[in-house]
JSON list of C-alpha atoms in Angstrom, two decimals:
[
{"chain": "A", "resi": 1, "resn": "UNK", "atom": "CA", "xyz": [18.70, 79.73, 25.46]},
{"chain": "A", "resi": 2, "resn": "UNK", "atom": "CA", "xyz": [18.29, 82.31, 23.35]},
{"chain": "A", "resi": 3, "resn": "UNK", "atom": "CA", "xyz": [19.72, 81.23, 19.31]},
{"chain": "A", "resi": 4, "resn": "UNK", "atom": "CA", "xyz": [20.37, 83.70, 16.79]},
{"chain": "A", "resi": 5, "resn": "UNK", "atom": "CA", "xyz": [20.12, 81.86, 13.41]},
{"chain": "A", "resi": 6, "resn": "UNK", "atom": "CA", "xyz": [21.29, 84.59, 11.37]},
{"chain": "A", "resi": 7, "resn": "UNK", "atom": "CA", "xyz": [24.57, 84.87, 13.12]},
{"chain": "A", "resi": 8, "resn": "UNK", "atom": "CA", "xyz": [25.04, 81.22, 13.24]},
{"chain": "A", "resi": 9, "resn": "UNK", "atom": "CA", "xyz": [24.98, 81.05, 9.60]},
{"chain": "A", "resi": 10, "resn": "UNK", "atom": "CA", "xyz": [27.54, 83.29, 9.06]},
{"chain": "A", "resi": 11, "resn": "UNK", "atom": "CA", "xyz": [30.17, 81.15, 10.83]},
{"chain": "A", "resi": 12, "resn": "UNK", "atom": "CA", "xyz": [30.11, 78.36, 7.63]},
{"chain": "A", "resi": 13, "resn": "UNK", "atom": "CA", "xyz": [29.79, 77.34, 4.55]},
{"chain": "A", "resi": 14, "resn": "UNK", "atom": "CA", "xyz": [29.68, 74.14, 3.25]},
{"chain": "A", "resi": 15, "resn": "UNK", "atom": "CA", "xyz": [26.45, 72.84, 1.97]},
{"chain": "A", "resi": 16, "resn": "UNK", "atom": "CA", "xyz": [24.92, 69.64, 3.32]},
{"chain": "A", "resi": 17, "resn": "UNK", "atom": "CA", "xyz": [26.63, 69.85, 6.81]},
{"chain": "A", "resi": 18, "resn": "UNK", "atom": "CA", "xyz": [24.30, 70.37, 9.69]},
{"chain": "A", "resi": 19, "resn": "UNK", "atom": "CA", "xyz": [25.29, 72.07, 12.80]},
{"chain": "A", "resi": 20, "resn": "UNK", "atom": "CA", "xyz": [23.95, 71.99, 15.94]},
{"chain": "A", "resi": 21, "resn": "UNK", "atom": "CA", "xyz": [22.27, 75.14, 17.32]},
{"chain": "A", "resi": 22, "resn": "UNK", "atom": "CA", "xyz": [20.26, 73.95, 20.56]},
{"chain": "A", "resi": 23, "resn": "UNK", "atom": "CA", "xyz": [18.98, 71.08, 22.30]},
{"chain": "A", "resi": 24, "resn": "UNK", "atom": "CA", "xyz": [15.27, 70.50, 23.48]},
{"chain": "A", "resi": 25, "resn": "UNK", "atom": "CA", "xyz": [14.43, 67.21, 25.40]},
{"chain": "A", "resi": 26, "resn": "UNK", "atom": "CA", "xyz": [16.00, 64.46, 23.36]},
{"chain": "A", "resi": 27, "resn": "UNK", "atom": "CA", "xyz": [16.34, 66.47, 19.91]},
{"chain": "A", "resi": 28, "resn": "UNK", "atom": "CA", "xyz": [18.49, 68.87, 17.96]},
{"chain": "A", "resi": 29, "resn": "UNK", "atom": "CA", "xyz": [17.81, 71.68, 16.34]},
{"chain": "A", "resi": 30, "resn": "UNK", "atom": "CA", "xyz": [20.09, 72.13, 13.92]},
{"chain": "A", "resi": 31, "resn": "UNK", "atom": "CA", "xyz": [20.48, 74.48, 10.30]},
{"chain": "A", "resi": 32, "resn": "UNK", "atom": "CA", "xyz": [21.77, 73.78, 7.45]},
{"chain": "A", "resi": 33, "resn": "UNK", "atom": "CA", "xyz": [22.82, 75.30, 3.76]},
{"chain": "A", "resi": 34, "resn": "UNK", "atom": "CA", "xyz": [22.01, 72.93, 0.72]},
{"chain": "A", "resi": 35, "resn": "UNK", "atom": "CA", "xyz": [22.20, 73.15, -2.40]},
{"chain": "A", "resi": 36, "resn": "UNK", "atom": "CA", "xyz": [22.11, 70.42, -5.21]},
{"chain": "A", "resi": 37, "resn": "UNK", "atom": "CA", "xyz": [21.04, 67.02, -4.10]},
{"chain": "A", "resi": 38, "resn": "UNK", "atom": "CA", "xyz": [21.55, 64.99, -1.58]},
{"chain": "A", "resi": 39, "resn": "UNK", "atom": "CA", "xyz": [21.10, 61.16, -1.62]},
{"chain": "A", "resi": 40, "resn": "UNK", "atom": "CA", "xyz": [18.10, 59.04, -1.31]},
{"chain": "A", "resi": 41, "resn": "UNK", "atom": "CA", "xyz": [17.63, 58.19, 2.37]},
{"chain": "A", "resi": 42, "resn": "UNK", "atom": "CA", "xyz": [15.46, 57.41, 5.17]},
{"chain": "A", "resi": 43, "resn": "UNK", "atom": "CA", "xyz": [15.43, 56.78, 9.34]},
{"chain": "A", "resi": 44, "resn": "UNK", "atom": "CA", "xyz": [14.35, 53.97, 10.50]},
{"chain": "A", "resi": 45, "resn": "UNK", "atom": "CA", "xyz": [13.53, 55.01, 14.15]},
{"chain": "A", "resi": 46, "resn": "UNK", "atom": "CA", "xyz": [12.55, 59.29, 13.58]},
{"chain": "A", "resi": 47, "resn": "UNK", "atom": "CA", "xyz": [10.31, 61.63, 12.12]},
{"chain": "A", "resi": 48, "resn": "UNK", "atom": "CA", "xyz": [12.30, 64.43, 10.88]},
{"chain": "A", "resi": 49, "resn": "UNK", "atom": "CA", "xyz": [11.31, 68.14, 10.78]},
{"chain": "A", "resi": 50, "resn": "UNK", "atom": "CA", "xyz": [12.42, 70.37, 7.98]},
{"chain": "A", "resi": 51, "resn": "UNK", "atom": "CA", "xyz": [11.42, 74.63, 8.55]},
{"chain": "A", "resi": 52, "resn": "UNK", "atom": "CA", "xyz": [12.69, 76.18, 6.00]},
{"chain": "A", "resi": 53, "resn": "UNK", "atom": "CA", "xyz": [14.35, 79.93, 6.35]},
{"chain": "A", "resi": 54, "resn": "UNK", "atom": "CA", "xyz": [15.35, 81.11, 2.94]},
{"chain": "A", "resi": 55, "resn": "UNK", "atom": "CA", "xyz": [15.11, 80.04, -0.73]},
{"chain": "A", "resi": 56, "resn": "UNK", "atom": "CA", "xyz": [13.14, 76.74, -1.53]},
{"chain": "A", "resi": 57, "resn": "UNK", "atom": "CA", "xyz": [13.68, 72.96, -0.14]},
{"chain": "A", "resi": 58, "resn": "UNK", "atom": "CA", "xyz": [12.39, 70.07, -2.81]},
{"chain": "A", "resi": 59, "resn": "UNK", "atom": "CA", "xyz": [12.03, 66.79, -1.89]},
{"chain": "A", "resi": 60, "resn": "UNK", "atom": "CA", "xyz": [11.52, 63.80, -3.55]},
{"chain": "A", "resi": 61, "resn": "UNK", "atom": "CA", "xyz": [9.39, 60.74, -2.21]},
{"chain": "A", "resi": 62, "resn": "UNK", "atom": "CA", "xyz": [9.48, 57.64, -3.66]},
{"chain": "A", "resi": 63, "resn": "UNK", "atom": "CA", "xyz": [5.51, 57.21, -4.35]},
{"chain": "A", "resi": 64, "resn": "UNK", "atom": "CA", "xyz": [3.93, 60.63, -4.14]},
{"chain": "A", "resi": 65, "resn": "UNK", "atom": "CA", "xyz": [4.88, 64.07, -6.04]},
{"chain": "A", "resi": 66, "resn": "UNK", "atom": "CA", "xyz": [7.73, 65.79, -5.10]},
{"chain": "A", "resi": 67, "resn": "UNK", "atom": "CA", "xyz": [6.90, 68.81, -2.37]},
{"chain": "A", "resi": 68, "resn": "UNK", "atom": "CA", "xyz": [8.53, 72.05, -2.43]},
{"chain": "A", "resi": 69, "resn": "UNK", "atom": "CA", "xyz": [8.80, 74.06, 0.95]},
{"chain": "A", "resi": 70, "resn": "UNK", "atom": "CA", "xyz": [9.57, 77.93, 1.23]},
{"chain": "A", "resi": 71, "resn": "UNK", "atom": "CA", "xyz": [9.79, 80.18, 3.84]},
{"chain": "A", "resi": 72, "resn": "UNK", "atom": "CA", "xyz": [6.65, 79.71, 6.10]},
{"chain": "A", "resi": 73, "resn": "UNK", "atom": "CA", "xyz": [6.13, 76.68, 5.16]},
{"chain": "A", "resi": 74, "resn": "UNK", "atom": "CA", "xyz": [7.32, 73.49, 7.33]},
{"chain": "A", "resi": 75, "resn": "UNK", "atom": "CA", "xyz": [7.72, 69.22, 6.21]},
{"chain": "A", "resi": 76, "resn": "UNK", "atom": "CA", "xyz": [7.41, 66.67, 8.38]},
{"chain": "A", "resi": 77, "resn": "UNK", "atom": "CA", "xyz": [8.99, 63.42, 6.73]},
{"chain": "A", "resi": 78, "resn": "UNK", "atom": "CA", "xyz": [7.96, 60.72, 8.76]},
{"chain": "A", "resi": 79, "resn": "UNK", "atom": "CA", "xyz": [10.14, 57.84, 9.82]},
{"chain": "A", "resi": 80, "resn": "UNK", "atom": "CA", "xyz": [10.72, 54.84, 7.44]},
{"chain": "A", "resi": 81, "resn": "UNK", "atom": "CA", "xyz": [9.67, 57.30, 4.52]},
{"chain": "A", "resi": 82, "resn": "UNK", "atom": "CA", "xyz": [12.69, 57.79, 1.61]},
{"chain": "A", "resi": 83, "resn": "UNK", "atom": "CA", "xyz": [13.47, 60.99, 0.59]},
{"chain": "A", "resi": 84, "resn": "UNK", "atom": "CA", "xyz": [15.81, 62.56, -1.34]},
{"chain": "A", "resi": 85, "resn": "UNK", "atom": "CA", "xyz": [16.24, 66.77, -0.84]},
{"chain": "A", "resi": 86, "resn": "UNK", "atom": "CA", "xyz": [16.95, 68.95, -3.11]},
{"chain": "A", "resi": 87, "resn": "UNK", "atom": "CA", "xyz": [17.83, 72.46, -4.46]},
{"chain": "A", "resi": 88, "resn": "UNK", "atom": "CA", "xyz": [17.16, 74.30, -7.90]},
{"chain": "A", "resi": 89, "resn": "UNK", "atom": "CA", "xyz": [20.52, 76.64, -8.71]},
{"chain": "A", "resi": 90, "resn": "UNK", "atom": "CA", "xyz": [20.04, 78.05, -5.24]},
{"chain": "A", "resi": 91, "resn": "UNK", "atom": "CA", "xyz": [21.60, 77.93, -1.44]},
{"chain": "A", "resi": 92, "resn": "UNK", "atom": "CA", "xyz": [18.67, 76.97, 0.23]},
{"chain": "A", "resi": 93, "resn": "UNK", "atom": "CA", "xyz": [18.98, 77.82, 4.57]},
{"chain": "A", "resi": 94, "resn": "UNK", "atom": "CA", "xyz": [16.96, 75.17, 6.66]},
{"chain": "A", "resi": 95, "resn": "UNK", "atom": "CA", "xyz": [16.46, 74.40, 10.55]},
{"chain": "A", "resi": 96, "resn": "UNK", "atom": "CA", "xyz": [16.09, 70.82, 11.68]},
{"chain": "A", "resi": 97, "resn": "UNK", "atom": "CA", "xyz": [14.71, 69.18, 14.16]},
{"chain": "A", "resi": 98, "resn": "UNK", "atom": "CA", "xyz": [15.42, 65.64, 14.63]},
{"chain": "A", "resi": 99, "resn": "UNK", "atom": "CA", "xyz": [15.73, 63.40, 17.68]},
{"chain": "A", "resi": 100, "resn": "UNK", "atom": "CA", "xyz": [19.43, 63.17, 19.33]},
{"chain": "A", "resi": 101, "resn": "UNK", "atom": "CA", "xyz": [19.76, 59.52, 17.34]},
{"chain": "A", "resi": 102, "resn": "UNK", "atom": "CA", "xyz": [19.32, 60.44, 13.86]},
{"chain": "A", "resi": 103, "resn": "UNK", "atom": "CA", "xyz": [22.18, 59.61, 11.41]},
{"chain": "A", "resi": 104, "resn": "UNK", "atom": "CA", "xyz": [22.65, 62.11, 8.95]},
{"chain": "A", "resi": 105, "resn": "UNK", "atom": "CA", "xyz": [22.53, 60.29, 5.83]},
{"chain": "A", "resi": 106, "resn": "UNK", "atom": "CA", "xyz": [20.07, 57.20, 7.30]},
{"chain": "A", "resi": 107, "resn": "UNK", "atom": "CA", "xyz": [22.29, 53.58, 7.01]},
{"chain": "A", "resi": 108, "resn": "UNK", "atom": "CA", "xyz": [24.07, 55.11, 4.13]},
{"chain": "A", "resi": 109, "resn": "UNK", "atom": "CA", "xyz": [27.39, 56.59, 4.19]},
{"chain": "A", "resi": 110, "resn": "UNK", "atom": "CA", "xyz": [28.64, 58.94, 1.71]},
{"chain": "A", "resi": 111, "resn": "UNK", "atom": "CA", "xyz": [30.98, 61.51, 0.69]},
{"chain": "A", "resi": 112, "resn": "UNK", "atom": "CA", "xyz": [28.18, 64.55, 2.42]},
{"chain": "A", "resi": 113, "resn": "UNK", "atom": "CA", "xyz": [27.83, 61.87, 5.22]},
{"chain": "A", "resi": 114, "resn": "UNK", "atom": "CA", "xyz": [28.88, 63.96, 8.68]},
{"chain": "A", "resi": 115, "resn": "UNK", "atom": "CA", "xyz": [29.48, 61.53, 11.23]},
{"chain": "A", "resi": 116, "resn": "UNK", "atom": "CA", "xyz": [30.10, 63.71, 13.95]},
{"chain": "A", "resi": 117, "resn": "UNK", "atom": "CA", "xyz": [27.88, 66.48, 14.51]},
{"chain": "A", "resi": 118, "resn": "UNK", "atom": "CA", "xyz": [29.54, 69.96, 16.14]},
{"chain": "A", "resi": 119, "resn": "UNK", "atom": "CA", "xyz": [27.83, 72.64, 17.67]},
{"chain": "A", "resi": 120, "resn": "UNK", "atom": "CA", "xyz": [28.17, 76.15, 16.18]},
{"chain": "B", "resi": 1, "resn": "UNK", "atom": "CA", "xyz": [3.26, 66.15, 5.81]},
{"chain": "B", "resi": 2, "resn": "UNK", "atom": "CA", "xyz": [3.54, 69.86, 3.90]},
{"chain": "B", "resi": 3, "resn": "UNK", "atom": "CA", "xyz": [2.28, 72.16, 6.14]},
{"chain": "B", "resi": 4, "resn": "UNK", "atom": "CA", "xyz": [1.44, 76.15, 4.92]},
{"chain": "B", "resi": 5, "resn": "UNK", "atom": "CA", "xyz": [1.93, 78.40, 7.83]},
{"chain": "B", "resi": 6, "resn": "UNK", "atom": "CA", "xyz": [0.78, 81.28, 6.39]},
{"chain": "B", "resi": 7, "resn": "UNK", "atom": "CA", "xyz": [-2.63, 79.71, 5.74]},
{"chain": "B", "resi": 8, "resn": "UNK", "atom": "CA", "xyz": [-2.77, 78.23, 8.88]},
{"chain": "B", "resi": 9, "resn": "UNK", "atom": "CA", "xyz": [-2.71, 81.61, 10.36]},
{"chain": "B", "resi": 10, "resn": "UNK", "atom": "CA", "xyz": [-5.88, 82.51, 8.12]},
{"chain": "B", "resi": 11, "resn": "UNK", "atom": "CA", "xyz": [-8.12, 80.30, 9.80]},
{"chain": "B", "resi": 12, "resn": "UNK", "atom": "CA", "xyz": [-7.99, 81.60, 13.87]},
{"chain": "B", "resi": 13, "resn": "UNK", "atom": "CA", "xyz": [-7.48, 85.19, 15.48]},
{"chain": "B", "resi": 14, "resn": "UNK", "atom": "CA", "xyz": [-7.21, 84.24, 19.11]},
{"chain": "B", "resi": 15, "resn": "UNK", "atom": "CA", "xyz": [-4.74, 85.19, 20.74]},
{"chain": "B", "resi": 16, "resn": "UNK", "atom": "CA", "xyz": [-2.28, 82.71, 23.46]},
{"chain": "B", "resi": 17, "resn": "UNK", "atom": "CA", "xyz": [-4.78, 79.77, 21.91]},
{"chain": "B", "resi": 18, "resn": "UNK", "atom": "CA", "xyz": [-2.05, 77.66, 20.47]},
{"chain": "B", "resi": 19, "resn": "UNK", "atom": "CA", "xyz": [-3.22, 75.10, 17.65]},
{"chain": "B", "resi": 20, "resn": "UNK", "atom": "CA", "xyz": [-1.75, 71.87, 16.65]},
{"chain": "B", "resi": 21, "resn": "UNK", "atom": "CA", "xyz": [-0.37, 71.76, 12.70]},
{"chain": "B", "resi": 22, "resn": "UNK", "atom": "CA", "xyz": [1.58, 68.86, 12.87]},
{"chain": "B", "resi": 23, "resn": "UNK", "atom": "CA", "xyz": [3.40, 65.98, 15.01]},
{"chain": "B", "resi": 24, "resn": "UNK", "atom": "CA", "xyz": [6.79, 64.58, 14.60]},
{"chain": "B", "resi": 25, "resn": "UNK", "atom": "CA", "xyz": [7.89, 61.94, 17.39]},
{"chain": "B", "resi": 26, "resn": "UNK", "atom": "CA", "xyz": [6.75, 62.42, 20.46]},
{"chain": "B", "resi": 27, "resn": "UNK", "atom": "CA", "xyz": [5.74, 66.05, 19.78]},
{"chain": "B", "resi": 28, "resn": "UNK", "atom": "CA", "xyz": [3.01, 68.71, 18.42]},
{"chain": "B", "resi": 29, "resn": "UNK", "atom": "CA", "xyz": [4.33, 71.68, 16.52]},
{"chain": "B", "resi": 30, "resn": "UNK", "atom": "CA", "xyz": [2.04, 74.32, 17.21]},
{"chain": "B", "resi": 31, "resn": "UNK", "atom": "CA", "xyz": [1.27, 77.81, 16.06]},
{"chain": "B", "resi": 32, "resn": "UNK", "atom": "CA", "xyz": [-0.45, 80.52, 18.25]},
{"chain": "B", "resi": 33, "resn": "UNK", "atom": "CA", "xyz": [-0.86, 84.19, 17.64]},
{"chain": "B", "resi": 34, "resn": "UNK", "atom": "CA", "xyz": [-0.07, 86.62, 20.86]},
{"chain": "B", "resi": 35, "resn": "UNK", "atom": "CA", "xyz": [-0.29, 89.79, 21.94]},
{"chain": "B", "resi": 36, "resn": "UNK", "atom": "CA", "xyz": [-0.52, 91.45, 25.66]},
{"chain": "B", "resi": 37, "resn": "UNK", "atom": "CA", "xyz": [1.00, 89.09, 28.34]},
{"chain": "B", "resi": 38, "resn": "UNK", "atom": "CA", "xyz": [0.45, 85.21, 29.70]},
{"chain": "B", "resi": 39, "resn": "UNK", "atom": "CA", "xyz": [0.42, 84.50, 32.99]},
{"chain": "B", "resi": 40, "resn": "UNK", "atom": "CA", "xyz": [4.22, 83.25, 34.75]},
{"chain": "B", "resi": 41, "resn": "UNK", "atom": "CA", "xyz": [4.37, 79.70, 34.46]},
{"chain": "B", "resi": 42, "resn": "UNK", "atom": "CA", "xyz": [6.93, 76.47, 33.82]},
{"chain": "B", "resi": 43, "resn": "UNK", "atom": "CA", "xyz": [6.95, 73.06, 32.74]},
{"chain": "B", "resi": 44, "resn": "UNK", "atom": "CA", "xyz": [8.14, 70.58, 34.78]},
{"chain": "B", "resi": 45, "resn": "UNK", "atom": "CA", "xyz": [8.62, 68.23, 32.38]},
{"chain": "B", "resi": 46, "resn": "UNK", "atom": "CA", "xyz": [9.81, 69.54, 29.11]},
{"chain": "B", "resi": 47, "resn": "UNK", "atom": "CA", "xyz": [11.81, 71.66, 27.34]},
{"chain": "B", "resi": 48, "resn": "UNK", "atom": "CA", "xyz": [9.67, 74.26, 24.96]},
{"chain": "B", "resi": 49, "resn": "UNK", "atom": "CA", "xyz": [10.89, 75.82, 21.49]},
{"chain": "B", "resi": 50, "resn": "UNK", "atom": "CA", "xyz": [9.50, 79.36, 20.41]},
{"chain": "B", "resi": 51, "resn": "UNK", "atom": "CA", "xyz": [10.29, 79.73, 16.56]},
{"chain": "B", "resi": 52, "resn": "UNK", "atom": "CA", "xyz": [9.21, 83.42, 15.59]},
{"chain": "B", "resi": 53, "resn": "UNK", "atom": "CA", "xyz": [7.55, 83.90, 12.67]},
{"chain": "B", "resi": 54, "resn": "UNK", "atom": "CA", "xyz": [6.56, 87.80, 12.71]},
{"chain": "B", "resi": 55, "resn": "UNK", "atom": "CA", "xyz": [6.76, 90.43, 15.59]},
{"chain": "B", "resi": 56, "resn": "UNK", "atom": "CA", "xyz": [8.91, 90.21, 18.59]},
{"chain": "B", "resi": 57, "resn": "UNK", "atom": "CA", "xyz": [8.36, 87.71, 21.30]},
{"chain": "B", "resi": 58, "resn": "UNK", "atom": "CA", "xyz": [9.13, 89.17, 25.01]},
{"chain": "B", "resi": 59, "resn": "UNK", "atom": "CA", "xyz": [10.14, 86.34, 27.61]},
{"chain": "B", "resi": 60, "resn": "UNK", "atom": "CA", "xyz": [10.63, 87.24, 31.40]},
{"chain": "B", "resi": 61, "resn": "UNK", "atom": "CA", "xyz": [12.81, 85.10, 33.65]},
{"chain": "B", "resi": 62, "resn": "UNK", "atom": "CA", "xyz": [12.87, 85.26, 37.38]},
{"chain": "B", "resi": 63, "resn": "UNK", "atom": "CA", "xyz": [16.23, 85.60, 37.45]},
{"chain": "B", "resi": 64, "resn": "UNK", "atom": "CA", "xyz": [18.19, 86.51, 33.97]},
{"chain": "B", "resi": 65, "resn": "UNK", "atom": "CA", "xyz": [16.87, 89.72, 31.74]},
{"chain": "B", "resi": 66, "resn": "UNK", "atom": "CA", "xyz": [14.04, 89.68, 29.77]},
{"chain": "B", "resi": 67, "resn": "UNK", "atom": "CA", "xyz": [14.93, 88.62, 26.18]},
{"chain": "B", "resi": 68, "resn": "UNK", "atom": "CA", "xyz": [13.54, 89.70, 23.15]},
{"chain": "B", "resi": 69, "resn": "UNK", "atom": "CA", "xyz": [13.15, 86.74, 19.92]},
{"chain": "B", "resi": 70, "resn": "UNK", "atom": "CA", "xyz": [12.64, 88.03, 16.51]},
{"chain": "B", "resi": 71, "resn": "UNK", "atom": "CA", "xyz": [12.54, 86.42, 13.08]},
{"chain": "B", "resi": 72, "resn": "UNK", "atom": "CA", "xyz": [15.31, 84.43, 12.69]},
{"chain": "B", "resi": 73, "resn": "UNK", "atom": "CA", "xyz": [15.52, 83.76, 15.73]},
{"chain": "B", "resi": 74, "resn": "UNK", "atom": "CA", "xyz": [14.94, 80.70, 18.63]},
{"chain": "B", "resi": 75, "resn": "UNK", "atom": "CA", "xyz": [14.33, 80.80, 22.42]},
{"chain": "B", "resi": 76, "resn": "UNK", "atom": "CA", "xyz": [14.35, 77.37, 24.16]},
{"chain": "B", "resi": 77, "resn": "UNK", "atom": "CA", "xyz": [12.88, 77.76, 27.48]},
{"chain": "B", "resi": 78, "resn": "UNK", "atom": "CA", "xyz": [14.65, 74.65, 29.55]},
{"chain": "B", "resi": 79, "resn": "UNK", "atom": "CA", "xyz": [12.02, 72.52, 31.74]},
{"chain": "B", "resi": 80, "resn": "UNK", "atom": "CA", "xyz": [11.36, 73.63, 35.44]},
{"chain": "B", "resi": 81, "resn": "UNK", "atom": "CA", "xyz": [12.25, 77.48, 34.33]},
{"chain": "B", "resi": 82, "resn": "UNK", "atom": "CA", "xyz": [9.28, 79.70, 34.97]},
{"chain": "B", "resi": 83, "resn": "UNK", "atom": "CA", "xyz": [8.87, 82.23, 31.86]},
{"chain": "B", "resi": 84, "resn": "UNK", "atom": "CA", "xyz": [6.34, 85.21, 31.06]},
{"chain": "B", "resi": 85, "resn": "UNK", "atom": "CA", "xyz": [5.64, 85.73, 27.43]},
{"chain": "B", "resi": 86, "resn": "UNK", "atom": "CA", "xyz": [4.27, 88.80, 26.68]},
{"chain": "B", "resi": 87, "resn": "UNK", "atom": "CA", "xyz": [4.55, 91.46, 23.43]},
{"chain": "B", "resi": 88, "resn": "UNK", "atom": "CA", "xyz": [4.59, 95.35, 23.07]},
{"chain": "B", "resi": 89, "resn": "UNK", "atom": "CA", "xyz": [1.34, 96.52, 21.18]},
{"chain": "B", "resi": 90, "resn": "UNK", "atom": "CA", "xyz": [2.01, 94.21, 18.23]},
{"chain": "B", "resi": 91, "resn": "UNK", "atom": "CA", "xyz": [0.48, 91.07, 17.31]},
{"chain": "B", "resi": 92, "resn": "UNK", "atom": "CA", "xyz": [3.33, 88.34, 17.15]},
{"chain": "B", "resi": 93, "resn": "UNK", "atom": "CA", "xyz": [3.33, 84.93, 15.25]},
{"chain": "B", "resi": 94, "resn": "UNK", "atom": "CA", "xyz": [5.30, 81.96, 17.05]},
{"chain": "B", "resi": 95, "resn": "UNK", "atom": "CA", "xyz": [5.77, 78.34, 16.25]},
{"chain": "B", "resi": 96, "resn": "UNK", "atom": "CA", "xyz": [6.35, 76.23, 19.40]},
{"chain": "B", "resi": 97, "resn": "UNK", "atom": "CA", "xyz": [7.47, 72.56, 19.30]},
{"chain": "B", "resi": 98, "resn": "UNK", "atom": "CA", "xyz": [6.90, 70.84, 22.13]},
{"chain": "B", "resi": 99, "resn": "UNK", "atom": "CA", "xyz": [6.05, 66.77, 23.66]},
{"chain": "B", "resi": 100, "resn": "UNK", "atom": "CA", "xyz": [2.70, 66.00, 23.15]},
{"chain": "B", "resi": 101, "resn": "UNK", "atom": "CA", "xyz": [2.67, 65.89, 27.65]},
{"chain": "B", "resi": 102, "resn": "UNK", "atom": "CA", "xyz": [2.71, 69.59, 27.60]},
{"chain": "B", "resi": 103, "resn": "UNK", "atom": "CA", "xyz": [0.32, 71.73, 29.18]},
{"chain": "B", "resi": 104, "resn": "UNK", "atom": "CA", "xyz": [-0.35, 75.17, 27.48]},
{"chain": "B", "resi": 105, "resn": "UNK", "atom": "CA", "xyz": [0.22, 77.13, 30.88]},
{"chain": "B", "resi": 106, "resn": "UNK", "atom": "CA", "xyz": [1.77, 74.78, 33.12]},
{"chain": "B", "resi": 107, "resn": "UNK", "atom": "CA", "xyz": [0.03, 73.84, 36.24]},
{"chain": "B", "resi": 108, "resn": "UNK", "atom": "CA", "xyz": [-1.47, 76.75, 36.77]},
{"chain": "B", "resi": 109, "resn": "UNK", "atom": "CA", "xyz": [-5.35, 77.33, 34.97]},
{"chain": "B", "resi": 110, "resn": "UNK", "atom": "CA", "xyz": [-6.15, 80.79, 34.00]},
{"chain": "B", "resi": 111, "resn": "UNK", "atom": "CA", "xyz": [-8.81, 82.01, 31.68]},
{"chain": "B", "resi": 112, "resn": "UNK", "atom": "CA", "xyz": [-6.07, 81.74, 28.69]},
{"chain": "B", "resi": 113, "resn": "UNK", "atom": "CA", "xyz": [-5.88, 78.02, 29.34]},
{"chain": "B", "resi": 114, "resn": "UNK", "atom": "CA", "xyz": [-6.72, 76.05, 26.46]},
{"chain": "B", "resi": 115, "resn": "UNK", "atom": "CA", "xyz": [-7.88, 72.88, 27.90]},
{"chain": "B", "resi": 116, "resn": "UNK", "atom": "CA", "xyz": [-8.19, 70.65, 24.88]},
{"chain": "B", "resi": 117, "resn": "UNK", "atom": "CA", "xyz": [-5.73, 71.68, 21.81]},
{"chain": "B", "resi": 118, "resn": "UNK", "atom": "CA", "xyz": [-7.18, 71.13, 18.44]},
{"chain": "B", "resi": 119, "resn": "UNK", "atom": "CA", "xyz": [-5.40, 70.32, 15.00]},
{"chain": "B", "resi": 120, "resn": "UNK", "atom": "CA", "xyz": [-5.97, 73.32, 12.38]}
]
């Protein structure tokens, strides 16, 4: 399957809403266009793969520095970890890659909480 | 884990000898530099992720047209579907993401085989 990020951007535009893009095995890849912050969160069960395509990602950990990710640069949060992304005054494009059972917004629910992924 | 692509790709010039950068689940995400063609091959098993980073990525299918993956751009190559990467006369960067049960060229050993994949 052959996934044209570009395009698939230009069919939305709120900001914290993932959208599927493709499957592999048991995960999603999915993108996404933040900006601001989103809440403090983690996942229990899955290590969670930020890539980021444009602008740059921050994240916030609760006991090491925050780490700031650009364009050919990757994160790995690992499961159990809290984190809390980020954006300076910029729309920041990211592709995820997260196991098929990861909740958005961990156990917590809130107003950016999508509870139903789509595909775009 | 922060992981610098770009730097990565400083410290290898092989070419179709993918290296390990990071892990997330039951997976490796890898980075590999190609140019010229692998051999035909499939994975039985798994479903395999090509993220490109610079150049464009040729695949071959036995039975669809070849397609051509640039920046911004994703091929998943389902399990059990035999593929040919191969480039024009360009060297081309690619991220794969893969399960850690993977093997680099499928069942079949060729000199390009990379037995043992190392962490960079």
């Amino acid at each position: 399957m052959h996934i044209d990020l570009e395009q698939k951007f230009t069919k939305f535009t709120e900001h914290w809403h993932p959208y599927i893009v493709g499957e592999l095995n048991d995960n999603y890849v999915k993108i996404a266009k933040v900006k601001g912050e989103l809440i403090w969160h983690k996942h229990d069960g899955e290590d969670e793969l930020f890539v980021v395509l444009a602008g740059t990602l921050m994240m916030d950990f609760r006991d090491k520095p925050t780490i700031a990710t650009k364009p050919g640069e990757i994160l790995i949060v690992p499961k159990g970890v809290e984190h809390r992304p980020w954006t300076n005054d910029e729309e920041v494009r990211i592709m995820l890659i997260e196991p098929k059972s990861l909740k958005h917004t961990g156990d917590i629910v809130v107003a950016q909480t999508v509870e139903n992924l789509e595909w775009i």
